[in-house]
Structure formats: structure tokens, C-alpha cells
Amino acid sequence: MKPANKTTGPRLRLVLEPDVAIGPGKIDLLDQIRETGSIAAAGRRMRMSYKRAWQLVEEMNQAFREPAVTTSRGGAEKGGAALTPLGLEVLDRYRRMEAETERAIAGDLAALRSLLSDPAGPP
Amino acid sequence: MKPANKTTGPRLRLVLEPDVAIGPGKIDLLDQIRETGSIAAAGRRMRMSYKRAWQLVEEMNQAFREPAVTTSRGGAEKGGAALTPLGLEVLDRYRRMEAETERAIAGDLAALRSLLSDPAGPP
């Protein structure tokens, strides 16, 4: 996981519909659910409340034509959770778009960083 | 100006240093200052408080090696404001990076949008 703002570089937020957006928060949550098999554990790793983690999962599950995350027991805190094939596709595609973005803007980003009052080297 | 979340597409946030970031809010503010010649007017157009608009300008002015915005009278509400050459460079470079990002991820973005429960056509 790449926690927001802990490392420098671009952050990509995708507004898919006027009220549907996917960004680093939801994507890192999918990544953590895939790793931990649990929405509660994923939320803890991201220092996100259990309620907030569930809310983000619900938003994704409603936005896409199939759920992105399935749980073995409804809202039970100890129930296991897993990404569906659609959830994995969303995660993989976003990570690819992140990499494409980094490649596309690398030169301009370096130029922008050189304008900082205290320019550091590459991250 | 492209107001955040009013239109679909990518939003680019650039974390230049762990505590220095540039995103749609600051960039749209620079755009509006360039258009209106006033921080107050720019803030109003963005439905942002005057205090918040000044805070964002201060952040940019401190982050870069030269100010991005100059004002003819300190913090006076009616004082004129203009982008410096550095401010213009930051604005132009960000807009180019936005365009580069849109080009780089267009295919994957369309694929992601096709997974929505109610996929619309291109924006």
C-alpha cells in the first residue's frame, strides 16, 4: 500500500460519474481487503473507522454492475471479505493507470519540483 | 475552470514534498486569479472563503522558490493580484500534465466506466 501523502508523486482520482469517484482511499482499501481478507482489518491498517471502511465498500458495490467486495457474513465484524473478479479488475486497472500517469508526467513533475524553495532529489 | 467533480474524468493531485501538494483546488484558484486579477474575486467564483483562498495562495508562495501570486496591497481585500512568471509556469505545467494524464489513461478509464452499474457514454 502507498498511504496518501506519505510518499511524493501523483495521486489519481477518477470521477467516473458526477457522484461516483475512485481514488487512492478506495483503491488502497481494496488492496488491504485483498491482503487481509477482512474489511475490519483493512480499515485498521488504514487507520480508518470500521464504519468508514464499510461505507466505502458499499459505495463501490453500488457503483459497479457487480459487487467489488463480497463478505461471508453480512455486516458481521469477524466475517471474511474478498475481492470479486470485478473488484480485482478495478484494482488492477487503477494501478495500471497510476503507472501510466507516472510515466506520462515524469518530466513535467521533475520540472515542477525543481521550482520548490527547497527542491529535494527524486523520491 | 473545471470545477472539481462537476465533470467526469481524472483529477490529478501532485504531492511534491511530504507536506507540499498541488491539486485541482490550488490550480483552479491560480486560473481564477489570472482571469479576475483578484484573490477575493477568484475565491468567490470558487465558492471558497476569502480566508481559505489566501491560505492556499500563501501555501503556494511559501512552497516555491519565488511567489506564485503577487498582490499590489498586502492582504487588502480590494488589492489587485496577479500571477508571477513562476505562477504561470506552475499553472501551465499542471494543465499540460492533466492533458498528458487524460491521454495516457483514456483507454483504461473507458474500460473502468464500462463496469459501472449504469454506464454512460463519454462525458
Tab-separated table of C-alpha atoms in Angstrom, chain B residues 4-113:
chain	number	residue	atom	x	y	z
B	4	ALA	CA	-13.926	19.595	-9.076
B	5	ASN	CA	-16.387	16.757	-9.571
B	6	LYS	CA	-18.720	18.747	-11.812
B	7	THR	CA	-17.354	16.931	-14.820
B	8	THR	CA	-16.132	13.379	-15.036
B	9	GLY	CA	-12.530	12.452	-15.724
B	10	PRO	CA	-9.232	12.259	-13.881
B	11	ARG	CA	-8.222	14.656	-11.105
B	12	LEU	CA	-4.501	14.962	-10.565
B	13	ARG	CA	-3.009	15.741	-7.174
B	14	LEU	CA	0.752	16.152	-7.105
B	15	VAL	CA	2.500	15.524	-3.798
B	16	LEU	CA	5.734	17.436	-4.419
B	17	GLU	CA	7.099	17.048	-0.890
B	18	PRO	CA	5.547	15.141	2.029
B	19	ASP	CA	3.822	18.372	3.112
B	20	VAL	CA	3.547	20.198	-0.211
B	21	ALA	CA	0.825	19.241	-2.664
B	22	ILE	CA	-0.758	20.856	-5.700
B	23	GLY	CA	-4.145	19.759	-6.960
B	24	PRO	CA	-7.270	20.972	-8.727
B	25	GLY	CA	-8.177	23.425	-5.932
B	26	LYS	CA	-4.946	25.425	-5.986
B	27	ILE	CA	-4.668	25.245	-9.762
B	28	ASP	CA	-8.230	26.415	-10.383
B	29	LEU	CA	-7.537	29.226	-7.906
B	30	LEU	CA	-4.455	30.298	-9.906
B	31	ASP	CA	-6.575	30.195	-13.060
B	32	GLN	CA	-9.225	32.393	-11.486
B	33	ILE	CA	-6.688	34.860	-10.109
B	34	ARG	CA	-5.233	35.130	-13.597
B	35	GLU	CA	-8.706	35.789	-15.001
B	36	THR	CA	-10.037	38.151	-12.349
B	37	GLY	CA	-6.862	39.855	-11.108
B	38	SER	CA	-8.133	39.432	-7.559
B	39	ILE	CA	-7.789	36.788	-4.856
B	40	ALA	CA	-11.167	37.803	-3.394
B	41	ALA	CA	-12.953	37.521	-6.742
B	42	ALA	CA	-11.190	34.263	-7.542
B	43	GLY	CA	-12.268	32.827	-4.191
B	44	ARG	CA	-15.867	33.958	-4.723
B	45	ARG	CA	-16.037	32.284	-8.121
B	46	MET	CA	-14.872	29.078	-6.492
B	47	ARG	CA	-17.292	29.485	-3.552
B	48	MET	CA	-14.264	29.468	-1.289
B	49	SER	CA	-13.902	31.756	1.713
B	50	TYR	CA	-11.534	34.690	1.334
B	51	LYS	CA	-9.513	33.289	4.219
B	52	ARG	CA	-9.213	29.909	2.515
B	53	ALA	CA	-8.214	31.457	-0.812
B	54	TRP	CA	-5.469	33.470	0.919
B	55	GLN	CA	-4.309	30.399	2.794
B	56	LEU	CA	-3.884	28.452	-0.453
B	57	VAL	CA	-2.008	31.366	-2.043
B	58	GLU	CA	0.276	31.600	0.999
B	59	GLU	CA	0.967	27.870	0.832
B	60	MET	CA	1.984	28.147	-2.803
B	61	ASN	CA	4.043	31.280	-2.244
B	62	GLN	CA	5.991	29.566	0.516
B	63	ALA	CA	6.390	26.242	-1.280
B	64	PHE	CA	8.078	27.636	-4.374
B	65	ARG	CA	11.364	29.452	-4.574
B	66	GLU	CA	9.559	32.616	-5.713
B	67	PRO	CA	5.976	33.698	-5.066
B	68	ALA	CA	3.350	32.318	-7.451
B	69	VAL	CA	0.993	35.257	-6.821
B	70	THR	CA	1.807	38.905	-6.124
B	71	THR	CA	-0.589	41.415	-4.637
B	72	SER	CA	-0.451	45.175	-5.034
B	73	ARG	CA	-1.534	45.744	-1.431
B	74	GLY	CA	-0.672	43.198	1.286
B	75	GLY	CA	-3.808	41.466	2.481
B	76	ALA	CA	-6.214	44.239	1.493
B	77	GLU	CA	-9.394	42.741	0.092
B	78	LYS	CA	-9.558	45.140	-2.832
B	79	GLY	CA	-5.877	44.913	-3.756
B	80	GLY	CA	-5.124	43.532	-7.184
B	81	ALA	CA	-3.403	40.193	-7.588
B	82	ALA	CA	-1.506	38.674	-10.474
B	83	LEU	CA	0.385	35.511	-11.282
B	84	THR	CA	4.145	35.819	-11.403
B	85	PRO	CA	6.092	34.112	-14.207
B	86	LEU	CA	6.590	31.214	-11.785
B	87	GLY	CA	2.839	31.113	-11.051
B	88	LEU	CA	2.111	30.994	-14.767
B	89	GLU	CA	4.662	28.213	-15.221
B	90	VAL	CA	3.100	26.149	-12.417
B	91	LEU	CA	-0.362	26.652	-13.931
B	92	ASP	CA	0.697	25.838	-17.489
B	93	ARG	CA	2.741	22.827	-16.476
B	94	TYR	CA	-0.075	21.392	-14.374
B	95	ARG	CA	-2.554	21.814	-17.239
B	96	ARG	CA	-0.145	20.036	-19.546
B	97	MET	CA	0.220	17.200	-17.019
B	98	GLU	CA	-3.570	16.964	-16.811
B	99	ALA	CA	-3.780	16.612	-20.591
B	100	GLU	CA	-0.956	14.066	-20.634
B	101	THR	CA	-2.715	12.061	-17.940
B	102	GLU	CA	-6.020	12.116	-19.806
B	103	ARG	CA	-4.314	10.848	-22.937
B	104	ALA	CA	-2.323	8.171	-21.101
B	105	ILE	CA	-5.281	6.617	-19.281
B	106	ALA	CA	-8.125	7.180	-21.748
B	107	GLY	CA	-8.433	3.520	-22.711
B	108	ASP	CA	-8.358	2.181	-19.162
B	109	LEU	CA	-10.743	4.897	-17.982
B	110	ALA	CA	-13.296	3.934	-20.635
B	111	ALA	CA	-12.936	0.278	-19.607
B	112	LEU	CA	-13.457	1.182	-15.953
B	113	ARG	CA	-16.533	3.250	-16.760
